[in-house]
C-alpha atoms as one frame of an Amber mdcrd trajectory, in Angstrom:
protein
  -0.005   0.006   0.008   1.398   3.394  -1.032   1.541   6.359   1.342  -0.421
   8.459  -1.215  -3.117   5.875  -1.502  -6.743   6.940  -1.043  -9.053   4.242
   0.300 -12.536   4.845  -1.168 -15.143   2.510   0.284 -18.694   3.727  -0.451
 -21.884   1.909   0.505 -24.110   0.731  -2.351 -27.886   0.546  -2.199 -29.464
  -2.283  -4.153 -31.925  -1.468  -6.896 -35.186  -3.229  -7.535 -33.459  -6.080
  -9.329 -30.980  -6.643  -6.497 -28.066  -5.250  -8.524 -25.520  -2.808  -7.191
 -25.297   0.593  -8.841 -21.622   0.394  -9.674 -21.349   1.405 -13.294 -22.191
   5.070 -12.690 -19.576   5.259  -9.932 -16.965   3.627 -12.131 -17.725   6.035
 -14.973 -17.565   9.039 -12.648 -14.376   7.902 -11.004 -12.669   7.520 -14.378
 -12.778  11.275 -14.890 -10.465  11.623 -11.920  -7.825  10.821 -14.486  -4.834
  11.757 -12.330  -4.511   8.133 -11.294  -1.803   5.547 -11.592  -3.495   2.335
 -10.586  -6.836   1.231  -9.212  -6.980  -1.910  -7.201 -10.274  -3.767  -6.866
 -10.023  -5.408  -3.449 -13.049  -7.646  -4.014 -11.748  -9.393  -7.095  -8.060
  -8.802  -6.327  -7.380  -7.565  -9.885  -5.088  -4.671 -10.654  -6.379  -2.700
 -13.614  -4.304  -0.068 -15.358  -6.121   3.076 -16.395  -6.665   2.546 -20.107
 -10.378   3.164 -20.569 -11.564  -0.059 -19.032 -14.330  -0.018 -16.438 -13.230
  -0.345 -12.834 -15.533  -2.204 -10.479 -15.407  -3.054  -6.811 -16.769  -2.355
  -3.362 -13.437  -1.081  -2.026 -11.100   0.783  -4.295  -7.529   1.869  -3.587
  -6.524   4.833  -5.800  -2.843   5.659  -6.285  -1.491   8.872  -7.736   1.052
   9.086 -10.524   3.502  11.951 -10.901   3.483  14.057 -14.078   0.135  13.201
 -15.644  -2.520  15.550 -16.958  -5.844  15.279 -18.725  -7.093  17.696 -21.387
 -10.864  17.768 -21.086 -11.349  19.764 -24.308  -9.939  17.135 -26.619 -10.092
  14.176 -24.282  -6.363  13.524 -24.472  -4.257  12.071 -21.660  -0.616  13.141
 -21.322   2.180  11.718 -19.171   5.579  13.234 -18.476   8.498  11.179 -19.841
  12.027  12.549 -19.866  10.704  16.085 -19.092   8.447  15.966 -22.140   4.729
  15.461 -22.370   3.622  12.451 -24.380   0.101  11.574 -25.356  -1.437   8.283
 -24.202  -3.849   6.553 -26.567  -5.544   3.190 -26.008  -4.732   0.489 -28.496
  -7.583  -0.799 -30.677  -7.302  -4.258 -29.154  -8.152  -2.831 -25.729  -4.868
  -4.069 -24.234  -2.181  -2.027 -22.612  -2.042   1.638 -23.601   0.365   2.730
 -26.282   2.500   5.858 -26.020   2.434   8.242 -28.980   5.115  10.906 -28.947
   3.825  14.462 -29.044   5.954  17.495 -28.406   4.631  19.999 -25.901   6.027
  23.478 -25.486   6.483  23.451 -21.700   8.370  21.455 -19.036   8.013  20.900
 -15.326  10.276  22.823 -12.953  12.422  20.733 -10.543  12.596  21.682  -6.880
  15.637  21.581  -4.577  15.322  17.801  -4.164  15.281  17.140  -7.876  11.548
  16.343  -7.890   9.185  18.191 -10.156   6.758  20.731  -8.920   3.452  19.240
  -9.930  -0.181  20.284  -9.854  -3.087  17.948 -10.423  -5.392  20.722 -11.554
  -5.569  24.423 -10.621  -8.137  23.773  -7.914  -6.128  20.979  -6.286  -3.882
  22.577  -3.656  -3.705  19.922  -0.907  -4.763  16.303  -0.245  -8.182  17.306
   1.077  -8.986  18.813  -2.313  -8.385  15.473  -3.908 -10.911  13.875  -1.578
 -13.389  16.610  -2.254 -13.103  15.886  -5.990 -13.795  12.187  -5.393 -16.821
  12.956  -3.306 -18.109  15.448  -5.884 -18.047  13.108  -8.890 -19.469  10.177
  -6.935 -22.414  12.115  -5.546 -25.013   9.859  -7.181 -28.486   8.705  -6.102
 -28.358   5.426  -4.165 -24.718   5.866  -3.246 -23.597   7.222   0.094 -20.425
   9.143   0.634 -17.536   7.495   2.466 -15.537   8.996   5.318 -12.074  10.203
   4.500  -9.798   7.535   5.891  -6.385   6.143   4.907  -6.141   2.384   4.398
  -4.275   1.609   7.631  -6.476   3.999   9.576  -9.577   2.283   8.165  -8.391
  -1.118   9.327  -7.560   0.138  12.812 -10.963   1.763  13.171 -12.821  -1.281
  11.948 -10.850  -3.498  14.326 -11.622  -1.322  17.336 -15.268  -0.344  16.628
 -16.446  -2.630  13.806 -17.519   0.436  11.795 -15.941   1.945   8.681 -16.083
   5.487  10.004 -14.399   7.366  12.911 -17.770   8.181  14.434 -20.983   6.259
  14.493 -24.158   5.285  16.317 -24.847   1.658  17.169 -28.539   0.705  17.227
 -29.559  -2.380  19.180 -32.916  -4.118  18.728 -34.868  -7.373  18.692 -34.925
  -7.876  14.909 -33.344  -6.393  11.770 -36.540  -4.722  10.463 -36.989  -2.832
  13.712 -33.348  -1.843  13.793 -33.483  -0.576  10.207 -36.594   1.479  10.881
 -34.955   3.111  13.914 -31.640   3.570  12.114 -33.340   5.513   9.322 -34.936
   7.800  11.890 -31.534   8.382  13.550 -30.088   9.135  10.097 -32.560  11.964
   9.572 -32.020  13.404  13.043 -28.182  13.340  12.897 -28.239  15.299   9.617
 -29.730  18.184  11.600 -26.765  18.479  13.983 -24.634  21.488  12.816 -21.276
  19.941  13.809 -21.900  16.873  11.617 -21.375  16.784   7.821 -24.903  15.976
   6.524 -23.625  14.079   3.435 -21.577  11.765   5.637 -24.550  10.512   7.671
 -25.737   7.127   6.506 -27.439   4.149   8.021 -25.619   0.971   6.981 -28.574
  -0.904   5.480 -28.902  -4.380   6.928 -31.903  -5.516   4.814 -31.826  -5.441
   1.029 -29.855  -8.392  -0.244 -31.732 -10.698  -2.662 -32.433 -14.209  -1.423
 -34.150 -17.211  -3.013 -36.742 -18.517  -0.597 -37.827 -22.116  -0.975 -41.190
 -22.915   0.710 -41.878 -26.631   0.874 -45.357 -27.996   0.055 -45.941 -30.451
   2.842 -49.108 -31.942   1.249 -47.334 -32.699  -2.019 -44.359 -34.169  -0.182
 -46.648 -36.458   1.799 -48.546 -37.484  -1.329 -45.304 -38.853  -2.814 -44.488
 -40.634   0.404 -41.502 -38.426   1.184 -40.333 -36.677   4.310 -39.071 -33.121
   4.776 -35.574 -34.403   5.381 -35.587 -36.252   2.078 -36.242 -33.086   0.128
 -33.739 -31.071   2.194 -30.999 -33.642   1.657 -31.616 -33.685  -2.111 -31.527
 -29.886  -2.189 -28.374 -29.773  -0.060 -26.470 -32.279  -2.168 -27.505 -30.620
  -5.456 -26.809 -26.999  -4.482 -24.380 -27.075  -1.563 -22.682 -30.330  -2.374
 -22.074 -33.459  -0.335 -18.798 -34.920   0.757 -18.102 -38.077  -1.228 -14.597
 -39.110  -0.260 -11.136 -37.798   0.504  -8.120 -38.210  -1.774  -4.665 -38.659
  -0.368  -1.869 -37.031  -2.370   1.380 -37.717  -0.502   1.138 -35.889   2.791
  -1.871 -33.840   1.727  -5.561 -34.740   1.823  -8.291 -33.189  -0.285 -12.036
 -33.618   0.266 -14.152 -34.463  -2.814 -17.602 -32.927  -2.989 -20.278 -33.669
  -5.568 -23.001 -31.240  -6.647 -24.804 -30.014  -9.735 -22.935 -27.940 -12.302
 -23.365 -24.183 -11.871 -25.557 -23.810 -14.966 -27.981 -26.322 -13.475 -28.491
 -24.511 -10.143 -27.964 -20.744 -10.696 -31.638 -19.720 -11.316 -34.986 -20.610
  -9.694 -36.090 -22.204 -12.941 -33.110 -24.549 -12.877 -33.634 -25.314  -9.188
 -37.194 -26.381  -9.928 -35.765 -29.095 -12.225 -33.765 -30.777  -9.423 -34.973
 -34.349  -9.155 -35.900 -35.761  -5.723 -36.215 -39.575  -5.462 -39.439 -40.858
  -3.864 -40.100 -44.052  -1.921 -41.345 -45.763  -5.114 -38.265 -44.760  -7.114
 -39.969 -42.034  -9.069 -37.866 -38.903  -9.674 -40.048 -35.885  -8.733 -38.986
 -32.367  -9.806 -38.442 -29.986  -6.923 -40.838 -27.544  -8.518 -43.759 -29.865
  -7.655 -42.672 -30.081  -4.020 -41.775 -26.460  -3.274 -42.439 -22.867  -4.270
 -39.489 -20.589  -5.056 -39.361 -16.806  -5.204 -36.996 -13.913  -4.580 -37.180
 -12.068  -1.266 -35.217  -9.333   0.498 -33.041 -10.401   3.403 -30.105  -9.177
   5.477 -26.863  -8.283   3.685 -24.986  -8.896   6.917 -26.110  -9.903  10.383
 -24.202  -8.011  13.095 -24.512  -8.704  16.782 -22.879  -7.391  19.960 -23.480
  -8.660  23.454 -26.135 -11.056  22.062 -28.112  -8.121  20.517 -28.632  -7.549
  16.793 -26.902  -4.327  15.815 -27.086  -1.691  13.078 -24.654   1.157  12.371
 -25.354   4.821  11.571 -22.025   6.288  10.482 -21.176  10.005  10.235 -18.209
  12.389  10.233 -17.543  15.682  11.959 -17.082  19.162  10.578 -13.433  20.337
  10.341 -12.111  21.984  13.468 -14.606  20.366  15.842 -13.558  17.880  18.542
 -15.059  14.426  18.283 -16.153  14.433  21.912 -18.020  17.723  21.399 -19.733
  16.274  18.285 -20.943  13.247  20.171 -22.191  15.293  23.115 -24.140  17.634
  20.823 -25.603  14.750  18.795 -26.608  12.899  21.977 -28.274  16.044  23.377
 -30.120  16.538  20.077 -31.437  12.976  20.019 -32.582  13.159  23.662 -34.361
  16.436  22.920 -36.191  14.736  20.032 -37.196  11.829  22.254 -38.439  14.132
  25.058 -40.447  16.233  22.590 -42.082  13.119  21.090 -40.689  13.636  17.591
 -38.694  10.414  17.915 -40.358   7.317  19.362 -38.118   4.311  19.708 -39.813
   0.889  19.344 -39.798  -1.461  22.325 -36.456  -3.126  22.830 -34.458  -0.596
  20.795 -31.503   1.176  22.374 -28.517   3.120  20.985 -24.960   3.927  21.853
 -22.365   6.222  20.234 -19.098   4.624  19.259 -15.857   5.619  17.560 -12.490
   7.223  18.237 -14.030   9.501  20.871 -14.257   6.513  23.221 -10.470   6.329
  23.332 -10.396  10.062  24.040 -12.748   9.605  26.976 -10.704   6.725  28.396
  -7.521   8.762  28.006  -9.137  11.763  29.723 -10.010   9.638  32.724  -6.456
   8.392  32.990  -5.080  11.931  32.537  -7.329  13.145  35.347  -5.098  11.019
  37.592  -1.740  11.410  35.809  -1.686  15.227  35.665  -2.305  15.801  39.436
   0.297  13.160  40.254   2.856  14.848  37.984   2.187  18.229  39.617   2.568
  16.732  43.082   5.879  15.119  42.120   7.206  18.437  40.741   6.207  20.155
  44.022   7.836  17.430  46.124  11.103  17.836  44.208  11.024  21.592  44.933
  10.248  20.909  48.573  13.219  18.562  48.922  15.409  21.361  47.556  14.129
  24.351  49.534  12.806  22.589  52.664   9.821  24.955  53.202   6.330  25.067
  51.797   6.483  28.820  51.156   9.746  28.728  49.151   8.553  25.675  47.157
   5.242  27.412  46.355   7.082  30.526  45.094   9.107  28.494  42.632   6.112
  26.320  41.795   4.295  29.440  40.598   6.138  29.126  37.292   3.982  26.091
  36.512   0.820  28.146  36.602   2.354  30.868  34.442   3.464  28.253  31.875
   0.062  26.518  32.065  -1.620  29.755  31.046   0.888  30.268  28.223   0.212
  26.820  26.798  -3.538  27.477  26.586  -2.889  30.924  25.148  -0.818  29.389
  22.322  -3.540  26.828  21.611  -6.045  29.648  21.333  -3.783  31.693  19.041
  -3.321  28.704  16.721  -7.058  28.754  16.014  -7.194  32.493  15.215  -6.965
  33.266  11.466  -5.141  36.577  12.014  -2.307  35.139  14.118   0.974  34.872
  12.158  -0.919  35.515   8.927   1.959  37.099   7.012   4.667  35.857   4.671
   8.457  35.904   4.807  10.409  35.229   1.609   7.159  34.052  -0.046   6.373
  31.513   2.734   3.225  32.078   4.759   3.913  31.629   8.447   0.594  29.943
   9.135   1.343  27.369   6.474   4.901  26.912   7.725   3.784  26.225  11.298
   0.619  24.379  10.148  -1.650  26.584  12.213  -5.229  25.501  12.608  -7.658
  24.825  15.421  -6.094  22.400  17.911  -8.517  20.475  20.129  -7.497  19.069
  23.484  -6.229  15.534  22.950  -3.866  13.066  24.603  -0.920  14.560  22.694
  -1.734  18.042  23.941  -1.945  16.926  27.556   1.315  15.027  27.260   2.848
  18.309  26.038   1.489  20.017  29.175   3.024  17.314  31.395   6.372  17.887
  29.771   5.881  21.603  30.274   5.287  21.173  33.978   8.686  19.498  34.348
  10.671  22.327  32.689   8.534  25.306  33.703  10.181  25.626  37.111  13.780
  25.808  35.654  13.930  29.600  35.517  12.392  29.915  38.966  14.870  27.494
  40.498  17.825  29.290  38.815  16.579  32.638  40.077  15.522  31.519  43.533
  18.613  29.512  44.315  20.924  32.459  43.567  18.706  34.851  45.539  19.074
  32.577  48.548  22.862  32.570  48.108  22.982  36.363  47.973  20.866  36.582
  51.139  23.257  34.181  52.872  26.167  36.475  51.900  24.635  39.905  52.469
  22.394  38.983  55.461  19.983  41.942  54.896  18.277  43.221  58.055  15.936
  45.832  56.625  13.305  46.026  53.930  15.554  48.208  51.827  18.412  45.684
  52.140  16.082  42.867  51.124  14.980  44.679  47.955  18.561  45.559  47.068
  19.667  41.943  47.479  16.820  40.751  45.312  17.657  43.198  42.550  21.338
  42.284  42.603  20.596  38.559  42.446  17.954  39.033  39.768  20.242  40.974
  37.451  22.897  38.316  37.558  20.439  35.519  36.667  18.608  37.141  33.759
  21.029  35.748  31.149  21.053  32.124  32.468  17.277  32.154  32.727  16.918
  33.500  29.199  19.355  30.902  27.842  17.445  28.087  29.512  14.125  29.196
  28.015  15.673  29.977  24.609  17.162  26.490  24.319  13.781  24.863  24.844
  11.992  27.254  22.529  14.531  26.925  19.645  14.612  23.155  20.043  10.839
  22.973  19.432  10.879  24.969  16.171  11.815  21.961  13.975   9.006  19.993
  15.573   6.433  22.723  14.967   7.369  22.942  11.287   7.671  19.185  10.656
   5.390  17.525   8.086   6.644  13.946   7.979   5.492  10.783   9.726   4.404
  11.361  13.276   3.987  15.126  12.794   0.257  14.894  13.551   1.217  13.697
  17.065   4.372  15.716  17.687   3.039  19.064  16.646   0.086  19.158  19.088
   2.451  17.899  21.782   4.972  20.741  21.159   2.452  23.605  20.946   1.650
  23.907  24.698   5.311  23.456  25.624   6.329  26.155  23.121   3.738  28.654
  24.300   4.316  27.860  27.943   8.087  28.438  27.707   7.559  31.812  25.990
   5.228  33.019  28.756   7.236  31.244  31.444  10.031  33.832  30.968   7.824
  36.075  33.133   9.054  34.091  36.153  12.229  36.183  35.924  10.039  38.935
  37.396   7.458  36.893  39.315   9.925  34.840  41.442  12.067  37.825  42.614
   8.949  39.839  43.513   7.463  36.953  45.468  10.846  36.325  47.146  11.048
  40.000  48.192   7.525  39.942  49.595   8.215  36.791  51.582  11.550  38.033
  52.937  10.107  41.443  53.862   7.256  39.839  55.760   9.787  37.769  57.672
  11.685  40.871  58.725   8.496  42.671  59.831   7.482  39.750  62.000  10.837
  39.390  63.824  11.896  41.547  66.734  14.964  43.705  66.323  15.077  43.175
  62.598  16.528  39.679  62.834  16.061  37.911  59.511  14.592  34.443  59.325
  16.523  32.297  56.869  15.690  29.127  55.036  18.044  26.223  54.888  18.953
  24.235  51.820  20.805  21.030  51.468
């Protein structure tokens, strides 16, 4: 699977004849001509783009570099040796032939030797490619599919069973009741503003064509047969019956006998199956049973012994999954309370998806974050021996905490860093967009707590050393000692903060693998360290207030000192 693969897995609705509406999708998808290869995962065939129809329930679409499609004359061009060459299908319908055709322009290479390439003028980023796919496949009877990469799709389906990051599981006593309720939920979820209406779809459970065989008990009894006789004849003719097992060396192969496919693939042929009677007469199955098409379940899903149906949906960009689920749940409950939605007896529902992992992680973080703060405070207490001194230096954590949230807020503001330097927009360089609270963000805050007290410790430790040397006895002496110590620790404190800030710049501008995790993790640390430089002023001021209060409380101006190890 290629990194630039798009996994398109729509849901088909069967028509009145039980056939899937594929051909329109295949025809529409062909006009997305900037493709290299389409893999039909159902049949396992790899079909090169040469005008042939592409079919399949699950399609992997791979890009090719240097290919363009001229819609005016219907010509397809591919870049070979820096020159555009026209592609024309061979009359035999086989592999495409290349016909040389000079074109008056070339692609421009970048610094890495790769060519700057544009699919079409409106294609600027990967999301635009997905929007084009959704646009051309917006057909009646075909639902849109959520934007998922192949590996991501498999992980989600393994964890939730659904093919979407968010969904609603409907439990009920039978499939018909579940489908009726699922369609109602589908209409209601489309009304939620934070949900993309076109992505809401109930995964139909009923709709697959079945051949139903209804036995005529009177006719069977008239021929002196039993129900099991007819069922065994039908089983052996259609499903096959084990005859023997062949031994080929160390391998064994079962041998099954059944009718040829052309003798059992239609109801008319099934009616011709001969069933032996007690008298030796061969009776056609059509005289012993009635056969007709009926609609049945495409797939039977069950969880915790309950039949289940899925209503899948996707969120609007920039909205947290937890917020989407909370709003959707509140909207459904409001509909139930108002009487607009009446659930049948035995029907229940539950939201599922990636947000469940977020909730579980939030519960764990509710324990981890306080523990990390307590550990930081204990380390300060072991150093300074008093609660007051430890609290003064611990104040840097709260300053940095505010700075982290401020940076998260600024990332979501369109005006922040919205300027260009040397032709590069700063918002694009730092990938600025709305950042929701996630596990990665909270891990960044935990890392921030550990380094937020560095400047305070540097400043406070030297202030204590100066007090030990000068032994100030008046308020004026205390303030003078604090100023002297503070001036000599400005540069070390600035260097400590600058090292952390500069080290995070490559992370904030990274775009490779893992960047979607590392960037949210680095944002609160980056913002917290910038604001945390305020502790160069906060810690000396708090130290002065504490020392002055100690002098005022002592008799004769005797200064109360703290001890350090």
